[in-house]
Amino acid sequence: MSAWLDYEQAPPWWLPLSHMVTAPCWLLLGAGLLAALPAGQVQRFQPEVLALTHLLTLGVLGNVMLGALWQLLAVAAAVPIRGPRWLLLSSYLPLQAGCAALVTGFWQGLSPGWLQAGAAMLLPALLSPALYGLHGLWRSPARDATSQGMRLALLSLLLTAVFGASMVLVLSGRLALPLPRLLDNHILWAAGGWLSLLVLAVARTVIPLFLITPAGQEKQVSPERLLAGLIGLASVSMLLGLDSLSVAMVLAVCLSLCWAVLRLLHGLLHSKRPSDPSRRGWQSACLWLLVAIGGIVTLQWRPADNILPVLSGWCVLAGFGLGAVLSMQGKILPFLVWLQLKLAGLPRRQLPATHDFLAEASHARLLQLHALWMLCGLAWLAWGKSIPLAMATLLLGAYWLWLAARVLLRHQRCLRQLPVQTGS
Amino acid sequence: MSAIDTLTHQHRHCDEGFAACEAAVRQQDWEAARAALTVFCQDMEGHFTIEEQALFPAFESASGQRMGPTRIMRMEHQDMRELMEDMQEALLSQHADAFLGLNDTLLILMQQHNMKEENILYPMCAELLPDMAALISQDCHV
């Protein structure tokens, strides 16, 4: 236990930052793809829609979530991040290459070669942080809700990757398994497990601390454990082809998610820091998740509906997922560079405050652009016109990247003020 | 109330003072802000004192570690003290933007520090120090 809590065991600032700066670049690429999208009503299994979905989940959300994960493992669970360069090589680089290959494969009408190349690179990209994190959490003395939630989220990431890779093998004719069951499981573990469990687990600690909300009463069964258990049961019933039980379990997952989100919303309503822009960001993210849950519940009675799955997916991934990570960006990104400069030895009077790296007004504007982007997405689903969404994506991605670049430029200017080291 | 609950409650109590001060500055109510900041800084100092003079030394002798986690916690306490001093200066000059910038920096530093203590350090102290409740109650100001 000698090393835990030590800054030297925290990830070097460039590891989470690489992920966080890459995410808006993927969003910009998404704007280009949206602009090139053929006109017409959105179809759930349209190859271009599948390409855009994976660009959003892996390129944008995957990068930010993995970047935040490295930081959270160290801070919340005292997991030392050893070998950061190895992590960059084994996870960050294959994630970008794998995402590019997978998106190309989908865009080209499910091209087996590209999809297999994507899966081959994405497996190590996702399995290495999942296994690294699980191993670290296993040894960590932390037993709090966030650490437990991270364990469950990382297990979900493992299963998401395995189901995804299995689907690629089925699509390539290398494996004979029922594709719809694999697909349902892939979506269940990705959206309900990895994304929702990680965000909810982090929110349970981060919201009361940073927005100073009343602490919720500890329950015998944590919402994350309940959610993970229900997802597990839903997964098994789907794999066994027990349709009625699957529907019942999916509804139970929705109820459990609803309960967790309403608890968060209740806390946010009573925040002692109502002026912090991240409060509104979290509230919006929670509301988008509630809309998505409504869509998923309705879908159980209208399984042939074409728009409901896409609408629910848009609300979960773009509304809840990206909304939550953008809310957290306002705190994580400036603090990472502030801490790095402090540890580098920048004198106290020259060290800018976190608002000097990212002002509250800029963060609020970013969240407003996200809201506009969400509405353009809904218009795309309703009328099939992708150009407004492409423009909004370009605006959101460019502004996000510009903010990140400003943070880095300010950091560079501060570094030049460092006193020259006179070593022996 | 367990020793961990007492220390966690102190964190939350300090958070309340922090939020009250921030709210007063946002409303440009400088008098109320000064009063709230004074109470907040006193509460923080009281909590640091309990940890630095009672809890950390006991943990260090029980674990045999003087250069481990408690060293980092002390360093972070010092960082927070410096930020609180800077906030007092910003408040004296009624510079709201400067104050809110420092306030945000302190918030993130303070909360990630609290997270480490509540998730890791306190449970380990409770394991190593059977008399932890008595230790912290001897010098409990908050």
XYZ file of C-alpha atoms in Angstrom:
566
model
C 0.000 0.000 0.000
C 3.052 2.235 0.049
C 2.385 3.961 -3.214
C -1.297 4.676 -3.145
C -2.624 8.224 -3.238
C 0.742 9.389 -4.459
C 0.778 11.798 -7.385
C 3.580 9.742 -8.894
C 1.138 6.871 -9.258
C -1.516 9.024 -10.939
C -1.624 8.882 -14.734
C 0.619 11.442 -16.412
C -1.612 14.250 -17.616
C -1.032 13.431 -21.292
C -2.732 10.015 -21.013
C -6.284 11.213 -20.191
C -5.709 14.385 -22.194
C -4.844 12.466 -25.394
C -8.222 10.749 -25.217
C -10.074 13.948 -24.365
C -8.576 15.997 -27.184
C -9.155 13.218 -29.731
C -12.898 12.966 -28.953
C -13.906 16.285 -30.608
C -11.824 15.349 -33.679
C -14.057 12.316 -34.151
C -17.082 14.563 -33.808
C -15.725 16.737 -36.624
C -15.277 13.661 -38.785
C -18.877 12.750 -37.954
C -19.986 16.132 -39.319
C -18.391 15.250 -42.647
C -20.087 11.846 -42.751
C -23.452 13.372 -41.863
C -23.092 15.869 -44.700
C -22.411 12.973 -47.094
C -25.397 10.964 -45.858
C -27.946 10.037 -48.564
C -31.238 11.927 -48.153
C -34.239 10.033 -46.833
C -35.826 8.559 -43.733
C -33.397 7.165 -41.167
C -33.367 3.360 -41.005
C -32.096 1.498 -37.943
C -29.834 -0.914 -39.838
C -28.794 1.494 -42.567
C -24.985 0.985 -42.883
C -24.310 4.731 -42.653
C -26.335 4.938 -39.425
C -24.367 2.011 -37.990
C -21.133 3.778 -38.982
C -22.212 7.014 -37.280
C -23.357 5.120 -34.166
C -19.930 3.500 -33.775
C -18.151 6.765 -34.487
C -20.109 8.314 -31.623
C -19.764 5.401 -29.190
C -16.111 4.545 -29.825
C -14.544 7.697 -31.210
C -16.300 10.318 -29.121
C -17.722 8.643 -26.006
C -15.149 5.844 -25.863
C -12.268 8.292 -25.866
C -13.669 10.590 -23.191
C -14.810 7.727 -20.991
C -11.465 5.935 -21.137
C -9.629 9.213 -20.513
C -11.805 9.890 -17.484
C -11.432 6.281 -16.358
C -7.643 6.573 -15.972
C -8.109 9.648 -13.813
C -10.940 8.169 -11.749
C -9.152 4.888 -11.127
C -6.304 6.842 -9.540
C -8.324 9.429 -7.612
C -11.423 7.509 -6.506
C -9.955 4.043 -6.074
C -6.205 4.684 -5.615
C -5.332 2.378 -8.507
C -1.773 3.224 -9.545
C -1.436 3.835 -13.286
C 1.829 2.134 -14.157
C 3.229 1.943 -17.668
C 1.237 4.817 -19.172
C 3.177 4.592 -22.447
C 2.208 0.931 -22.724
C -1.437 1.917 -22.118
C -1.187 4.523 -24.854
C 0.135 1.890 -27.269
C -2.191 -0.913 -26.224
C -5.389 1.074 -25.858
C -5.351 4.629 -27.201
C -3.767 3.952 -30.603
C -5.709 0.758 -31.431
C -8.909 2.500 -30.324
C -8.445 5.194 -32.948
C -7.341 2.782 -35.668
C -10.048 0.240 -34.784
C -12.750 2.890 -34.735
C -11.635 4.183 -38.137
C -11.659 0.664 -39.616
C -15.040 -0.236 -38.127
C -16.666 3.002 -39.287
C -15.231 2.456 -42.776
C -16.517 -1.117 -42.760
C -20.045 -0.060 -41.868
C -20.017 2.919 -44.240
C -19.017 0.633 -47.110
C -22.063 -1.553 -46.553
C -20.698 -3.917 -43.859
C -17.456 -4.762 -45.621
C -16.154 -7.935 -43.865
C -12.467 -7.049 -44.274
C -12.756 -3.626 -42.676
C -15.074 -4.905 -39.928
C -12.669 -7.720 -39.044
C -9.712 -5.349 -39.032
C -11.690 -2.988 -36.790
C -12.677 -5.751 -34.377
C -9.098 -7.060 -34.256
C -7.829 -3.655 -33.151
C -10.760 -2.779 -30.908
C -10.532 -5.964 -28.856
C -7.129 -5.083 -27.328
C -8.096 -1.406 -27.223
C -11.083 -2.150 -24.993
C -9.933 -5.301 -23.215
C -6.642 -3.849 -21.996
C -8.198 -0.939 -20.027
C -11.010 -3.226 -18.821
C -8.607 -5.880 -17.522
C -6.135 -3.311 -16.198
C -8.909 -1.497 -14.346
C -10.494 -4.669 -12.983
C -7.127 -5.932 -11.749
C -6.398 -2.584 -10.087
C -9.850 -2.370 -8.511
C -9.546 -5.942 -7.251
C -6.422 -4.935 -5.303
C -7.720 -1.497 -4.313
C -8.786 -0.930 -0.704
C -11.678 1.267 -1.949
C -15.139 -0.206 -1.417
C -17.221 2.883 -2.134
C -20.144 3.089 -4.575
C -18.088 4.620 -7.384
C -15.376 1.952 -7.231
C -17.996 -0.805 -7.156
C -19.810 0.820 -10.070
C -16.553 1.068 -12.030
C -15.966 -2.673 -11.535
C -19.403 -3.462 -12.957
C -18.952 -0.980 -15.811
C -15.598 -2.514 -16.766
C -17.121 -5.997 -16.731
C -19.822 -4.639 -19.042
C -17.149 -3.211 -21.328
C -15.559 -6.670 -21.556
C -18.880 -8.254 -22.516
C -19.711 -5.448 -24.980
C -16.409 -5.999 -26.769
C -16.828 -9.781 -26.820
C -20.397 -9.600 -28.191
C -19.328 -6.984 -30.748
C -16.408 -9.099 -31.968
C -18.685 -12.168 -32.146
C -21.088 -10.221 -34.364
C -18.277 -9.302 -36.723
C -17.313 -12.974 -36.963
C -20.939 -13.928 -37.678
C -21.264 -11.207 -40.333
C -18.036 -12.443 -41.917
C -19.306 -16.023 -42.013
C -16.667 -17.265 -39.567
C -19.056 -18.055 -36.711
C -22.579 -19.519 -36.730
C -24.551 -17.896 -33.921
C -27.943 -16.157 -33.930
C -27.117 -12.554 -34.847
C -30.219 -10.879 -33.305
C -29.417 -12.313 -29.861
C -25.816 -11.154 -30.084
C -26.999 -7.736 -31.240
C -29.456 -7.356 -28.351
C -26.737 -8.341 -25.882
C -24.177 -6.024 -27.461
C -26.576 -3.065 -27.139
C -27.687 -4.063 -23.638
C -24.152 -4.298 -22.225
C -22.879 -1.249 -24.107
C -25.669 1.218 -23.321
C -27.126 -0.223 -20.110
C -23.865 -1.608 -18.735
C -20.715 0.221 -19.781
C -22.166 3.676 -20.481
C -24.986 3.925 -17.935
C -23.211 2.095 -15.105
C -20.032 4.130 -15.460
C -21.822 7.480 -15.719
C -24.221 6.696 -12.865
C -21.464 5.372 -10.618
C -19.315 8.429 -11.232
C -22.290 10.765 -10.872
C -23.138 9.264 -7.466
C -19.860 10.624 -6.109
C -19.148 13.556 -8.386
C -22.526 15.310 -8.210
C -22.780 15.511 -4.395
C -19.144 16.616 -4.157
C -18.892 19.147 -6.975
C -22.426 20.476 -6.991
C -22.885 20.101 -3.225
C -26.150 18.222 -3.201
C -27.677 16.401 -0.206
C -26.096 12.971 0.275
C -28.525 10.159 -0.588
C -29.234 7.485 1.971
C -27.150 4.378 1.473
C -29.354 1.466 0.440
C -28.822 -2.228 1.192
C -28.539 -2.828 -2.554
C -26.792 -0.120 -4.534
C -28.575 1.096 -7.695
C -25.528 0.042 -9.739
C -25.549 -3.517 -8.397
C -29.285 -3.805 -8.946
C -28.936 -2.486 -12.494
C -26.029 -4.814 -13.279
C -27.909 -7.800 -11.847
C -31.002 -7.055 -13.935
C -28.897 -6.542 -17.064
C -27.265 -9.907 -16.376
C -30.672 -11.609 -16.109
C -31.923 -9.843 -19.257
C -28.782 -10.955 -21.080
C -29.174 -14.603 -20.092
C -32.866 -14.639 -21.018
C -32.029 -13.109 -24.422
C -29.293 -15.667 -25.042
C -31.664 -18.510 -24.157
C -34.336 -17.081 -26.445
C -36.874 -16.623 -23.609
C -38.729 -13.759 -25.252
C -41.336 -13.000 -22.585
C -38.760 -13.085 -19.811
C -36.434 -10.884 -21.901
C -39.164 -8.255 -22.278
C -39.885 -8.376 -18.536
C -36.199 -8.047 -17.678
C -35.656 -5.155 -20.115
C -38.588 -3.372 -18.457
C -37.030 -4.066 -15.067
C -33.704 -2.615 -16.316
C -35.611 0.488 -17.482
C -37.313 0.835 -14.097
C -34.024 0.482 -12.279
C -32.389 3.098 -14.537
C -35.369 5.370 -14.006
C -35.007 5.096 -10.226
C -31.287 5.895 -10.375
C -31.835 8.900 -12.659
C -34.701 10.297 -10.592
C -32.459 10.113 -7.509
C -29.811 12.105 -9.368
C -32.358 14.653 -10.557
C -33.669 15.038 -7.017
C -30.156 15.736 -5.788
C -29.515 18.221 -8.607
C -32.685 20.132 -7.758
C -31.283 20.694 -4.266
C -27.748 21.647 -5.333
C -26.131 24.385 -3.250
C -24.204 25.520 -6.342
C -26.991 26.274 -8.823
C -24.857 28.667 -10.895
C -22.347 26.003 -11.941
C -23.056 25.248 -15.644
C -22.406 21.556 -15.092
C -25.598 21.363 -12.994
C -27.764 22.214 -15.990
C -25.663 19.856 -18.118
C -26.283 16.957 -15.732
C -29.991 17.777 -15.533
C -30.288 17.717 -19.336
C -28.361 14.446 -19.533
C -30.734 12.855 -17.001
C -33.803 14.106 -18.881
C -32.502 12.670 -22.166
C -32.056 9.317 -20.448
C -35.656 9.447 -19.230
C -36.835 10.122 -22.810
C -34.735 7.167 -23.997
C -36.243 4.933 -21.319
C -39.717 5.988 -22.481
C -38.749 5.014 -26.033
C -37.371 1.608 -24.976
C -40.468 0.817 -22.897
C -42.780 1.760 -25.792
C -40.670 -0.382 -28.120
C -41.592 -3.521 -26.162
C -45.177 -3.078 -27.413
C -44.208 -1.867 -30.891
C -41.219 -4.092 -31.790
C -41.520 -3.380 -35.522
C -41.247 0.391 -35.112
C -38.317 1.696 -37.147
C -37.748 5.073 -35.528
C -38.088 4.238 -31.807
C -34.820 2.254 -31.555
C -32.885 5.036 -33.319
C -34.587 7.708 -31.215
C -33.803 5.820 -27.983
C -30.235 5.239 -29.096
C -29.784 8.922 -29.952
C -31.140 9.986 -26.557
C -28.992 7.499 -24.611
C -25.721 7.986 -26.477
C -25.847 11.585 -27.627
C -28.146 13.056 -24.977
C -27.245 11.181 -21.803
C -23.735 9.948 -22.639
C -22.266 12.985 -24.339
C -24.277 15.357 -22.117
C -22.761 13.812 -18.992
C -19.195 13.757 -20.307
C -19.395 17.355 -21.510
C -20.669 18.364 -18.069
C -17.630 16.706 -16.485
C -15.185 18.166 -19.022
C -15.610 21.575 -17.434
C -14.010 20.263 -14.259
C -11.628 17.504 -15.389
C -9.802 19.240 -18.235
C -8.838 22.498 -16.437
C -7.909 20.657 -13.246
C -5.622 18.237 -15.094
C -3.528 21.071 -16.507
C -3.661 23.085 -13.267
C -2.352 20.105 -11.304
C 0.325 19.365 -13.883
C 1.611 22.949 -13.705
C 1.540 22.889 -9.923
C 3.520 19.659 -9.811
C 5.921 21.068 -12.416
C 6.742 23.791 -9.901
C 5.047 26.882 -11.323
C 5.182 29.519 -8.566
C 1.915 30.073 -6.725
C 1.373 33.637 -7.959
C 1.871 32.609 -11.587
C -0.436 29.607 -11.419
C -3.749 30.480 -13.122
C -7.041 29.412 -11.554
C -9.021 26.665 -13.298
C -11.464 29.273 -14.672
C -8.540 30.888 -16.500
C -8.162 27.672 -18.493
C -11.877 27.170 -19.095
C -14.289 29.928 -18.121
C -17.754 29.101 -16.828
C -19.297 31.041 -19.721
C -17.379 28.907 -22.257
C -18.468 25.722 -20.534
C -22.088 26.934 -20.506
C -21.837 27.733 -24.245
C -20.516 24.239 -24.945
C -23.514 22.737 -23.156
C -25.895 25.037 -25.072
C -24.362 23.853 -28.337
C -24.907 20.288 -27.173
C -28.613 21.063 -26.589
C -28.885 22.579 -30.085
C -27.110 19.546 -31.541
C -29.590 17.227 -29.809
C -32.553 19.101 -31.299
C -31.015 18.943 -34.786
C -30.615 15.193 -34.237
C -34.302 14.863 -33.425
C -35.153 16.836 -36.583
C -32.966 14.421 -38.566
C -34.849 11.440 -37.137
C -38.219 13.076 -37.805
C -37.677 14.449 -41.331
C -34.535 12.719 -42.567
C -32.682 15.982 -43.228
C -29.085 15.520 -42.091
C -27.572 18.884 -43.127
C -28.726 20.856 -40.035
C -27.333 18.057 -37.843
C -24.085 18.054 -39.827
C -23.767 21.821 -39.266
C -24.558 21.493 -35.553
C -22.037 18.635 -35.236
C -19.397 20.769 -36.925
C -20.169 23.645 -34.565
C -20.111 21.477 -31.423
C -16.948 19.611 -32.434
C -15.117 22.761 -33.510
C -16.017 24.670 -30.353
C -15.071 21.738 -28.106
C -11.746 21.332 -29.907
C -11.106 25.084 -29.766
C -11.686 25.080 -25.994
C -9.326 22.122 -25.568
C -6.703 23.846 -27.751
C -7.002 27.038 -25.687
C -6.442 25.040 -22.501
C -3.308 23.485 -24.001
C -1.995 26.808 -25.329
C -2.453 28.432 -21.930
C -0.651 25.486 -20.402
C 2.261 25.923 -22.812
C 2.485 29.647 -22.012
C 2.581 28.832 -18.294
C 5.281 26.207 -18.813
C 7.516 28.866 -20.385
C 7.294 30.820 -17.118
C 8.756 27.928 -15.157
C 11.958 28.791 -13.340
C 14.946 27.199 -15.085
C 16.038 24.070 -13.203
C 19.621 24.212 -12.061
C 20.562 20.634 -11.369
C 23.928 19.250 -10.360
C -21.776 8.059 14.692
C -18.557 6.285 13.638
C -15.231 8.108 13.351
C -15.456 7.936 9.551
C -18.967 9.401 9.680
C -17.734 12.225 11.924
C -14.904 13.159 9.554
C -17.135 12.821 6.485
C -19.721 15.010 8.204
C -17.000 17.614 8.733
C -16.280 17.561 4.991
C -19.965 18.126 4.218
C -20.178 20.875 6.826
C -17.242 22.660 5.194
C -18.937 22.203 1.794
C -21.989 24.061 3.095
C -19.823 26.984 4.199
C -18.028 26.952 0.861
C -21.342 27.114 -1.045
C -22.688 29.903 1.196
C -19.590 32.005 0.511
C -19.742 31.400 -3.245
C -23.448 32.319 -3.343
C -22.775 35.576 -1.477
C -19.962 36.531 -3.895
C -22.159 35.804 -6.921
C -24.747 38.178 -5.420
C -21.941 40.696 -4.697
C -22.946 40.666 -1.022
C -19.372 41.276 0.165
C -20.198 41.523 3.857
C -21.971 38.175 3.903
C -19.205 36.687 1.756
C -16.491 37.809 4.176
C -18.387 36.358 7.126
C -19.026 33.080 5.302
C -15.399 32.793 4.162
C -14.133 33.360 7.693
C -16.356 30.575 9.054
C -15.418 28.283 6.150
C -11.667 28.819 6.636
C -11.963 28.245 10.385
C -13.901 25.011 9.831
C -11.359 23.824 7.284
C -8.448 24.651 9.581
C -10.166 22.854 12.462
C -10.583 19.748 10.335
C -6.974 19.894 9.086
C -5.758 20.223 12.672
C -7.595 17.087 13.756
C -6.083 15.158 10.884
C -2.562 16.550 11.042
C -2.171 16.510 14.810
C -4.161 13.456 15.813
C -5.157 11.129 12.978
C -2.138 11.211 10.653
C 0.543 10.740 13.352
C -1.411 7.801 14.779
C -1.762 6.278 11.310
C 1.941 6.824 10.631
C 3.013 5.066 13.816
C 0.563 2.201 13.328
C 1.508 1.651 9.675
C 5.173 2.592 9.961
C 4.781 4.958 7.007
C 5.795 8.583 7.224
C 6.342 9.189 3.517
C 3.164 7.553 2.272
C -0.376 8.797 1.851
C -0.375 11.159 4.821
C 2.486 13.127 3.242
C 0.339 13.675 0.141
C -2.674 14.630 2.256
C -0.570 17.185 4.161
C 0.695 18.621 0.876
C -2.861 18.975 -0.371
C -3.875 20.647 2.902
C -1.112 23.179 2.279
C -2.312 23.751 -1.298
C -5.810 24.386 0.028
C -4.532 26.782 2.700
C -2.762 28.800 0.005
C -5.885 28.922 -2.138
C -7.949 30.054 0.849
C -5.442 32.848 1.490
C -5.692 33.933 -2.146
C -9.487 33.851 -1.904
C -9.375 36.111 1.142
C -7.230 38.580 -0.804
C -9.606 38.502 -3.786
C -12.520 39.074 -1.447
C -10.822 42.027 0.229
C -10.340 43.658 -3.157
C -13.939 42.694 -4.102
C -12.688 41.022 -7.272
C -15.533 38.582 -7.999
C -14.017 36.943 -11.113
C -10.696 36.281 -9.400
C -12.506 34.943 -6.347
C -14.735 32.608 -8.370
C -11.744 31.287 -10.312
C -9.879 30.439 -7.112
C -13.105 29.121 -5.621
C -13.525 26.661 -8.502
C -9.903 25.524 -8.216
C -10.306 24.967 -4.477
C -13.563 23.087 -5.036
C -11.947 20.550 -7.377
C -8.821 20.186 -5.253
C -10.869 19.868 -2.061
C -13.316 17.340 -3.462
C -10.752 15.052 -5.055
C -8.873 15.224 -1.731
C -12.070 14.350 0.180
C -12.730 11.498 -2.240
C -9.297 10.003 -1.516
C -9.744 10.381 2.231
C -13.296 9.034 2.395
C -12.754 6.156 -0.032
C -9.273 5.050 0.990
C -7.539 6.737 3.896
C -10.323 6.755 6.500
C -11.269 3.093 5.994
C -7.598 2.151 6.363
C -7.258 4.301 9.472
C -10.353 2.624 10.932
C -8.758 -0.755 10.283
C -5.418 0.176 11.840
C -6.622 2.392 14.690
C -9.194 0.806 17.002
C -9.352 4.061 19.010
C -9.895 6.308 15.963
C -13.138 7.780 17.353
C -11.420 8.790 20.597
C -8.448 10.201 18.680
C -10.497 12.583 16.587
C -12.939 13.541 19.333
C -10.114 14.899 21.536
C -9.609 17.833 19.232
C -12.914 18.154 17.428
C -13.651 21.797 16.599
C -16.124 21.549 13.724
